[in-house]
């Protein structure tokens, strides 16, 4: 029962993350440089939250699979951050990785 409460707490925190990222992306008050990165984080968190609730109701033993889903989205968002922005043109990148 304690594990279920911890997972429900993570669901509430995840909903807060999704709401915060959605506010940043669509409010127009903030400058968001990497929209794809933020969008993938919000999408991954949202899918994780929904899947945690479904797993808690139907298959509590498989709830650890939701962490894998979030890690895959986190990896995809970091990849989009690296590929989507020309980091090789930055001075710090040239200092760290000389050719």
XYZ file of C-alpha atoms in Angstrom:
99
model
C 0.000 0.000 0.000
C 2.887 2.364 0.711
C 4.267 1.834 -2.803
C 0.905 2.830 -4.260
C 0.892 6.053 -2.250
C 4.416 6.892 -3.393
C 3.437 6.302 -7.002
C 0.330 8.472 -6.592
C 2.574 11.200 -5.169
C 4.747 10.899 -8.287
C 1.595 11.217 -10.402
C 0.690 14.494 -8.673
C 4.230 15.809 -9.136
C 4.161 14.726 -12.799
C 0.909 16.576 -13.382
C 2.544 19.679 -11.928
C 5.493 19.270 -14.290
C 3.223 18.895 -17.307
C 1.187 21.950 -16.281
C 4.338 24.011 -15.705
C 5.892 23.103 -19.049
C 2.609 23.702 -20.859
C 2.416 27.123 -19.230
C 5.969 27.937 -20.318
C 5.389 26.797 -23.877
C 2.029 28.395 -24.533
C 1.761 31.465 -22.325
C 3.865 33.733 -24.508
C 5.348 35.452 -21.453
C 8.609 33.515 -21.482
C 11.227 32.975 -24.147
C 11.661 29.253 -24.657
C 14.670 28.509 -26.802
C 14.330 24.762 -27.193
C 10.624 24.128 -27.657
C 11.103 20.583 -28.949
C 13.116 19.661 -25.854
C 10.472 21.061 -23.526
C 7.683 19.454 -25.539
C 9.272 16.009 -25.364
C 9.771 16.365 -21.604
C 6.101 17.319 -21.174
C 4.921 14.523 -23.472
C 7.047 11.925 -21.697
C 5.890 13.085 -18.284
C 2.258 13.064 -19.380
C 2.472 9.559 -20.820
C 4.260 8.389 -17.679
C 1.574 9.873 -15.429
C -1.275 8.294 -17.378
C 0.469 4.937 -17.590
C 1.207 4.980 -13.830
C -2.473 5.428 -13.071
C -3.396 2.629 -15.481
C -0.721 0.324 -14.086
C -1.799 1.057 -10.512
C -5.335 0.021 -11.342
C -4.681 -3.031 -13.520
C -1.120 -4.325 -12.998
C 0.663 -2.851 -9.958
C 3.679 -5.131 -10.369
C 4.492 -3.596 -13.747
C 4.619 0.004 -12.602
C 8.403 0.074 -12.954
C 7.940 -0.032 -16.746
C 6.678 3.537 -16.600
C 10.107 4.685 -15.475
C 11.555 3.150 -18.624
C 9.076 5.123 -20.736
C 10.122 8.357 -19.038
C 13.816 7.567 -19.498
C 13.273 6.944 -23.210
C 11.552 10.312 -23.594
C 14.286 11.993 -21.554
C 16.927 10.470 -23.821
C 15.014 11.549 -26.934
C 14.669 15.092 -25.610
C 18.366 15.341 -24.781
C 19.180 14.024 -28.247
C 16.916 16.648 -29.822
C 18.615 19.297 -27.709
C 22.045 18.274 -28.976
C 21.076 17.717 -32.600
C 18.596 20.564 -32.932
C 21.040 23.269 -31.893
C 24.426 23.723 -33.567
C 26.533 23.257 -30.456
C 29.627 22.631 -32.533
C 29.639 26.326 -33.466
C 29.840 27.452 -29.843
C 33.227 28.514 -28.508
C 33.071 26.270 -25.436
C 32.445 23.247 -27.664
C 35.518 24.026 -29.776
C 37.633 24.384 -26.631
C 36.448 21.066 -25.182
C 36.556 19.122 -28.465
C 39.296 20.499 -30.718
C 39.563 19.078 -34.198
